[in-house]
Structures are given as structure tokens and as C-alpha cells.
Short mmCIF file of C-alpha atoms in Angstrom, two decimals:
data_model
loop_
_atom_site.label_atom_id
_atom_site.label_comp_id
_atom_site.label_asym_id
_atom_site.label_seq_id
_atom_site.Cartn_x
_atom_site.Cartn_y
_atom_site.Cartn_z
CA UNK A 609 96.26 -267.13 167.53
CA UNK A 610 93.18 -268.80 168.93
CA UNK A 611 91.92 -269.14 172.48
CA UNK A 612 94.35 -270.39 175.11
CA UNK A 613 94.08 -274.18 175.50
CA UNK A 614 94.57 -274.06 179.29
CA UNK A 615 91.65 -271.64 179.63
CA UNK A 616 89.44 -273.77 177.44
CA UNK A 617 90.09 -276.96 179.34
CA UNK A 618 89.16 -275.28 182.64
CA UNK A 619 85.77 -274.13 181.47
CA UNK A 620 82.54 -275.84 182.52
CA UNK A 621 81.04 -278.02 179.78
CA UNK A 622 78.28 -280.43 178.94
CA UNK A 623 78.48 -283.65 176.87
CA UNK A 624 75.78 -283.63 174.22
CA UNK A 625 74.85 -285.36 170.96
CA UNK A 626 75.42 -283.44 167.75
CA UNK A 627 74.20 -284.63 164.37
CA UNK A 628 76.98 -284.58 161.77
CA UNK A 629 76.70 -285.77 158.22
CA UNK A 630 76.84 -289.53 157.64
CA UNK A 631 79.35 -290.56 154.95
CA UNK A 632 77.85 -290.36 151.45
CA UNK A 633 79.20 -290.75 147.93
CA UNK A 634 76.67 -288.44 146.18
CA UNK A 635 76.14 -284.70 146.82
CA UNK A 636 73.52 -284.47 149.62
CA UNK A 637 70.30 -282.77 148.80
CA UNK A 638 67.20 -281.69 150.75
CA UNK A 639 63.82 -280.48 149.43
CA UNK A 640 62.49 -277.39 151.12
CA UNK A 641 58.93 -278.58 150.19
CA UNK A 642 57.21 -281.89 149.76
CA UNK A 643 59.52 -284.25 147.92
CA UNK A 644 58.49 -285.67 144.52
CA UNK A 645 56.79 -289.06 144.71
CA UNK A 646 59.20 -291.88 145.49
CA UNK A 647 62.03 -289.57 146.61
CA UNK A 648 63.21 -288.98 150.23
CA UNK A 649 62.88 -285.46 151.55
CA UNK A 650 66.63 -285.47 152.25
CA UNK A 651 69.63 -287.62 151.45
CA UNK A 652 71.57 -285.79 154.13
CA UNK A 653 71.54 -288.51 156.84
CA UNK A 654 72.65 -287.80 160.44
CA UNK A 655 75.65 -289.35 162.14
CA UNK A 656 75.35 -288.55 165.90
CA UNK A 657 78.48 -287.94 167.94
CA UNK A 658 78.83 -287.18 171.63
CA UNK A 659 81.02 -284.12 172.09
CA UNK A 660 81.93 -281.70 174.85
CA UNK A 661 80.36 -278.23 174.42
CA UNK A 662 82.12 -275.58 176.52
CA UNK A 663 80.41 -272.75 178.37
CA UNK A 664 81.57 -269.60 176.56
CA UNK A 665 80.28 -267.06 179.07
CA UNK A 666 83.52 -266.62 181.04
CA UNK A 667 85.56 -265.93 177.95
CA UNK A 668 82.94 -264.39 175.67
CA UNK A 669 84.98 -261.21 175.21
CA UNK A 670 87.70 -263.26 173.50
CA UNK A 671 85.52 -264.46 170.61
CA UNK A 672 85.54 -262.72 167.26
CA UNK A 673 83.79 -263.25 163.92
CA UNK A 674 87.08 -263.16 162.05
CA UNK A 675 88.76 -265.83 164.22
CA UNK A 676 86.20 -268.22 165.71
CA UNK A 677 83.35 -267.25 163.36
CA UNK A 678 80.90 -266.18 166.05
CA UNK A 679 80.52 -263.52 168.77
CA UNK A 680 78.23 -262.76 171.71
CA UNK A 681 76.86 -259.20 171.76
CA UNK A 682 74.52 -257.16 173.85
CA UNK A 683 71.64 -255.88 171.75
CA UNK A 684 68.49 -254.71 173.52
CA UNK A 685 65.44 -254.37 171.32
CA UNK A 686 62.19 -252.40 171.36
CA UNK A 687 60.20 -255.09 169.51
CA UNK A 688 57.11 -256.16 171.45
CA UNK A 689 56.01 -259.14 169.32
CA UNK A 690 58.51 -261.02 167.16
CA UNK A 691 55.64 -263.03 165.68
CA UNK A 692 54.30 -259.82 164.14
CA UNK A 693 55.88 -259.76 160.65
CA UNK A 694 55.12 -256.09 160.18
CA UNK A 695 56.64 -254.99 163.45
CA UNK A 696 59.77 -257.12 162.85
CA UNK A 697 60.31 -255.50 159.42
CA UNK A 698 59.47 -251.97 160.61
CA UNK A 699 61.23 -251.87 163.97
CA UNK A 700 63.75 -254.76 164.13
CA UNK A 701 65.22 -254.64 160.66
CA UNK A 702 66.42 -251.00 160.86
CA UNK A 703 67.83 -251.60 164.39
CA UNK A 704 69.73 -254.68 163.31
CA UNK A 705 71.05 -252.97 160.20
CA UNK A 706 72.36 -250.00 162.15
CA UNK A 707 73.84 -252.21 164.87
CA UNK A 708 75.73 -254.43 162.40
CA UNK A 709 76.95 -251.48 160.38
CA UNK A 710 78.43 -249.89 163.48
CA UNK A 711 79.69 -253.08 165.13
CA UNK A 712 81.31 -254.53 162.07
CA UNK A 713 82.41 -251.19 160.61
CA UNK A 714 80.60 -252.03 157.39
CA UNK A 715 79.90 -249.73 154.53
CA UNK A 716 76.45 -251.31 154.00
CA UNK A 717 74.20 -253.93 155.53
CA UNK A 718 71.27 -255.48 153.67
CA UNK A 719 68.81 -257.78 155.47
CA UNK A 720 67.36 -260.37 153.15
CA UNK A 721 65.11 -262.47 155.43
CA UNK A 722 64.45 -263.74 158.92
CA UNK A 723 63.19 -266.92 160.58
CA UNK A 724 61.19 -267.28 163.84
CA UNK A 725 61.51 -270.63 165.60
CA UNK A 726 59.57 -272.23 168.42
CA UNK A 727 60.28 -275.75 169.52
CA UNK A 728 57.23 -277.95 169.66
CA UNK A 729 57.87 -281.49 170.93
CA UNK A 730 57.60 -284.00 168.08
CA UNK A 731 56.61 -281.43 165.45
CA UNK A 732 58.21 -281.60 161.97
CA UNK A 733 60.19 -278.58 160.70
CA UNK A 734 57.97 -277.25 157.86
CA UNK A 735 58.73 -274.10 155.86
CA UNK A 736 55.79 -271.74 155.51
CA UNK A 737 53.82 -273.55 158.22
CA UNK A 738 54.23 -271.07 161.08
CA UNK A 739 57.26 -270.94 163.39
CA UNK A 740 60.10 -273.26 162.29
CA UNK A 741 61.64 -275.85 164.62
CA UNK A 742 65.26 -275.60 165.83
CA UNK A 743 67.79 -276.90 163.28
CA UNK A 744 69.26 -280.00 164.87
CA UNK A 745 72.10 -280.86 162.40
CA UNK A 746 75.53 -279.35 162.16
CA UNK A 747 75.50 -276.99 159.19
CA UNK A 748 76.55 -273.65 157.65
CA UNK A 749 73.80 -271.61 155.98
CA UNK A 750 75.83 -270.71 152.87
CA UNK A 751 78.69 -272.06 150.80
CA UNK A 752 81.44 -270.39 148.76
CA UNK A 753 79.02 -270.51 145.78
CA UNK A 754 75.71 -269.60 147.46
CA UNK A 755 77.24 -266.76 149.54
CA UNK A 756 78.09 -264.86 146.38
CA UNK A 757 74.82 -265.86 144.75
CA UNK A 758 72.89 -264.22 147.57
CA UNK A 759 74.28 -260.89 146.42
CA UNK A 760 73.24 -261.66 142.85
CA UNK A 761 69.78 -262.78 143.95
CA UNK A 762 68.97 -259.82 146.20
CA UNK A 763 70.91 -256.99 144.58
CA UNK A 764 71.11 -258.07 140.92
CA UNK A 765 71.82 -254.57 139.46
CA UNK A 766 74.72 -253.92 141.82
CA UNK A 767 76.06 -257.42 142.38
CA UNK A 768 79.16 -257.49 140.21
CA UNK A 769 80.41 -254.20 141.58
CA UNK A 770 79.63 -255.24 145.22
CA UNK A 771 81.36 -258.58 144.74
CA UNK A 772 84.62 -256.70 144.00
CA UNK A 773 84.71 -255.81 147.65
CA UNK A 774 84.45 -257.95 150.77
CA UNK A 775 81.11 -259.57 151.36
CA UNK A 776 79.90 -261.44 154.44
CA UNK A 777 76.67 -263.22 155.23
CA UNK A 778 76.12 -262.71 158.94
CA UNK A 779 73.16 -264.04 160.99
CA UNK A 780 72.04 -262.21 164.14
CA UNK A 781 70.38 -264.84 166.36
CA UNK A 782 68.56 -264.19 169.64
CA UNK A 783 66.12 -265.81 172.08
CA UNK A 784 62.68 -264.23 172.06
CA UNK A 785 62.12 -265.33 175.66
CA UNK A 786 64.74 -265.98 178.34
CA UNK A 787 66.69 -267.04 180.07
CA UNK A 788 66.88 -269.64 177.37
CA UNK A 789 67.53 -273.17 178.75
CA UNK A 790 65.93 -275.32 176.01
CA UNK A 791 67.61 -276.19 172.63
CA UNK A 792 70.48 -273.71 172.88
CA UNK A 793 72.79 -273.02 169.94
CA UNK A 794 76.23 -274.63 169.71
CA UNK A 795 78.95 -272.98 167.63
CA UNK A 796 82.22 -274.46 166.33
CA UNK A 797 85.48 -272.58 166.80
CA UNK A 798 86.23 -271.92 163.09
CA UNK A 799 90.00 -272.39 163.67
CA UNK A 800 89.33 -276.04 164.34
CA UNK A 801 87.37 -276.68 161.11
CA UNK A 802 89.25 -278.14 158.10
CA UNK A 803 88.06 -277.28 154.58
CA UNK A 804 87.38 -280.97 153.85
CA UNK A 805 84.93 -281.05 156.79
CA UNK A 806 82.49 -278.96 154.78
CA UNK A 807 80.30 -280.78 152.26
CA UNK A 808 78.29 -278.66 149.82
CA UNK A 809 74.67 -279.78 149.84
CA UNK A 810 71.73 -278.78 147.68
CA UNK A 811 68.72 -277.15 149.20
CA UNK A 812 65.93 -277.29 146.61
CA UNK A 813 63.09 -274.78 146.62
CA UNK A 814 60.07 -274.74 144.29
CA UNK A 815 61.60 -271.89 142.23
CA UNK A 816 65.38 -272.08 142.91
CA UNK A 817 68.23 -274.19 144.20
CA UNK A 818 70.26 -273.03 147.15
CA UNK A 819 73.39 -274.61 148.70
CA UNK A 820 74.48 -275.07 152.31
CA UNK A 821 77.34 -276.89 153.96
CA UNK A 822 76.72 -280.15 155.80
CA UNK A 823 79.56 -281.00 158.13
CA UNK A 824 81.54 -284.18 158.56
CA UNK A 825 82.68 -285.21 162.02
CA UNK A 826 86.21 -284.18 163.01
CA UNK A 827 87.43 -284.91 166.55
CA UNK A 828 89.42 -281.68 166.42
CA UNK A 829 86.26 -279.57 166.41
CA UNK A 830 85.86 -277.46 169.49
CA UNK A 831 82.30 -276.50 170.42
CA UNK A 832 80.87 -273.64 172.54
CA UNK A 833 77.51 -272.46 173.74
CA UNK A 834 76.17 -269.58 175.83
CA UNK A 835 73.90 -270.86 178.57
CA UNK A 836 70.81 -268.93 179.71
CA UNK A 837 70.89 -266.26 177.07
CA UNK A 838 68.49 -263.40 177.64
CA UNK A 839 66.43 -261.47 175.07
CA UNK A 840 68.87 -258.57 175.41
CA UNK A 841 71.72 -260.79 174.09
CA UNK A 842 72.43 -262.02 170.59
CA UNK A 843 74.88 -264.20 168.72
CA UNK A 844 76.57 -263.11 165.51
CA UNK A 845 77.16 -266.15 163.28
CA UNK A 846 79.37 -266.02 160.21
CA UNK A 847 77.79 -267.96 157.33
CA UNK A 848 80.03 -266.72 154.52
CA UNK A 849 83.04 -264.49 153.97
CA UNK A 850 84.54 -263.68 150.63
CA UNK A 851 87.91 -262.77 152.25
CA UNK A 852 90.56 -265.41 151.68
CA UNK A 853 93.33 -263.97 153.92
CA UNK A 854 93.23 -266.60 156.67
CA UNK A 855 90.21 -265.44 158.69
CA UNK A 856 87.40 -267.88 159.36
CA UNK A 857 84.96 -267.89 156.41
CA UNK A 858 82.30 -270.36 157.57
CA UNK A 859 80.92 -271.05 161.07
CA UNK A 860 79.22 -274.41 161.62
CA UNK A 861 76.48 -274.40 164.23
CA UNK A 862 73.49 -276.38 165.44
CA UNK A 863 70.77 -276.53 168.09
CA UNK A 864 71.33 -279.27 170.61
CA UNK A 865 69.62 -281.00 173.56
CA UNK A 866 71.36 -279.79 176.70
CA UNK A 867 71.31 -282.71 179.19
CA UNK A 868 71.24 -280.17 182.08
CA UNK A 869 67.97 -278.49 180.87
CA UNK A 870 65.30 -278.61 183.56
CA UNK A 871 62.28 -280.72 182.67
CA UNK A 872 59.94 -277.72 183.14
CA UNK A 873 62.00 -275.35 180.94
CA UNK A 874 60.04 -273.26 178.47
CA UNK A 875 60.39 -274.44 174.86
CA UNK A 876 62.99 -272.39 172.94
CA UNK A 877 61.72 -269.42 171.01
CA UNK A 878 64.22 -267.51 168.84
CA UNK A 879 64.61 -265.29 165.76
CA UNK A 880 67.47 -265.11 163.30
CA UNK A 881 67.96 -262.30 160.80
CA UNK A 882 70.11 -262.99 157.78
CA UNK A 883 72.15 -260.14 156.35
CA UNK A 884 74.61 -259.21 153.62
CA UNK A 885 77.48 -257.15 155.00
CA UNK A 886 79.59 -255.17 152.57
CA UNK A 887 83.10 -253.63 152.89
CA UNK A 888 84.70 -251.76 150.06
CA UNK A 889 88.15 -252.77 151.36
#
């Protein structure tokens, strides 16, 4: 059973605008590079909705990856400079791998990439052009197809054997500086998401085609955020789960503009590490 309704309704909250997917008849697609001449960069158009986003701090211990699709964890780090690619791979990757293996009781964890983000007012979000901008549309990083394909892409020789067990794609997201007040992350309670809310959308790279879920508005969605996160805290976000036994398989999330953010708040800086998590079952 999910969180108690009476406890949810008594929590502090903000009203903020979230960008859902506008109705479309064709499969949405977005180019991860400059679009071909005459084509828009994306056909995934935003449909803004004002929604309440509840402060999760008081009930953070109640959240779980298997039920809501996200969890707040304490995870101190020895990394001095998250903009140093070499340090992130040498120091952060092993620490994240060990932490997830222990926390999720996994047989194996494989990190396949990471993204550093720093909000710059008015700047476009460009891949390969330095720190990325916060992602300001409701989405899930993987789909039922692309989640399994990640295993085939990164572990081709072992993929078919690994896919016989349970596979998850879990992101570990944290602020680089804190307390974070600018562009926080909002997460949907996965128990309030209907399968038809998720719309498979192509993400086209120069050398391959990925797939993510865009998300249609549903007034039943229940949103949470963790205000003023510190660099010793992290969020676990479920982006894919091969298990079909009733647990949440996909966790929609998005950055949002918090109307209570002070005007002089430092721009958001964050890092997310994307991982494959394996259970033999």
C-alpha cells in the first residue's frame, strides 16, 4: 500500500508549473544533435500544468524504489571536483557502484555514463557543449525497450544471460553544491502513474537511436520534491525495471522552477550517474 493520504495532505507544498507532453498523433522524436535542414529539433511539444509538489522531507523514510520509484539516501562523497572527468571516474564511480550494490542488495552494478548539469539563465541544453542544463520536461530516461537494450549495448557478450534475471536502470542524482534551492527535482509517486500516461519517444543520436518516455498529464499524479538538498544527500531514481510483479517500473521526474526560490539563490549544479543493476533472482 502507498503512502497514507492523510499524511500527504498535511505536508507543506508548492504550486509549480510542470511541462507534460502535448497531445500528438505521431511518435515524438528529438534529435540529440543539430536537426537535419527543415526539421525541428523536437516534435515533443510541452503542455504546461500547474500542480502541487509536496515536501517529502518529513516522510522521506517511507519512500522506496519498488513502490514510489524514488528514494532519498545519505551518501557522502570524497570527490573534490565533479567537473574533473578523471576524478569522477576514478573516485566517484567505484563509490557509487559499491553503495548501490549494498543498498539495493544487487549481485552486480555497472555504471554506463554520467551527466553534470549547471543551470545558466537562457542557455540552450546542448550535448557535448560543457555542463548540460536541467531537464525541464516530465520524462523517464528509459522505456521497456531501451532499458533492456542498454544491457545489450554496454554488455553485449553477457546480455542475453543477464536479461534472464532482474535488471534495473537506476540513476543516482545529487547536488554538487548546496543547500540546493534552484531548479530542484520533482518526482512522481509511481503508484499514481497509469501505463497509458507513458509515451515512447525516439531520441536520435548521430550513431544510434534511443528511446525515452514522455509523459501525458494525469490529474491523479502525485508529485514530491526534497527542498534544500545538500551534497551529502542523493536521490535514487528508477528509470527501468524488468520485474513485472506489480512494483513500480518507471519513475517520471523533471526539474522545476520553485516559486519560493530566493532571487539570489546560486544556480543549480548537479550530477547524475546512470547504472545497470542486476539481480539473479
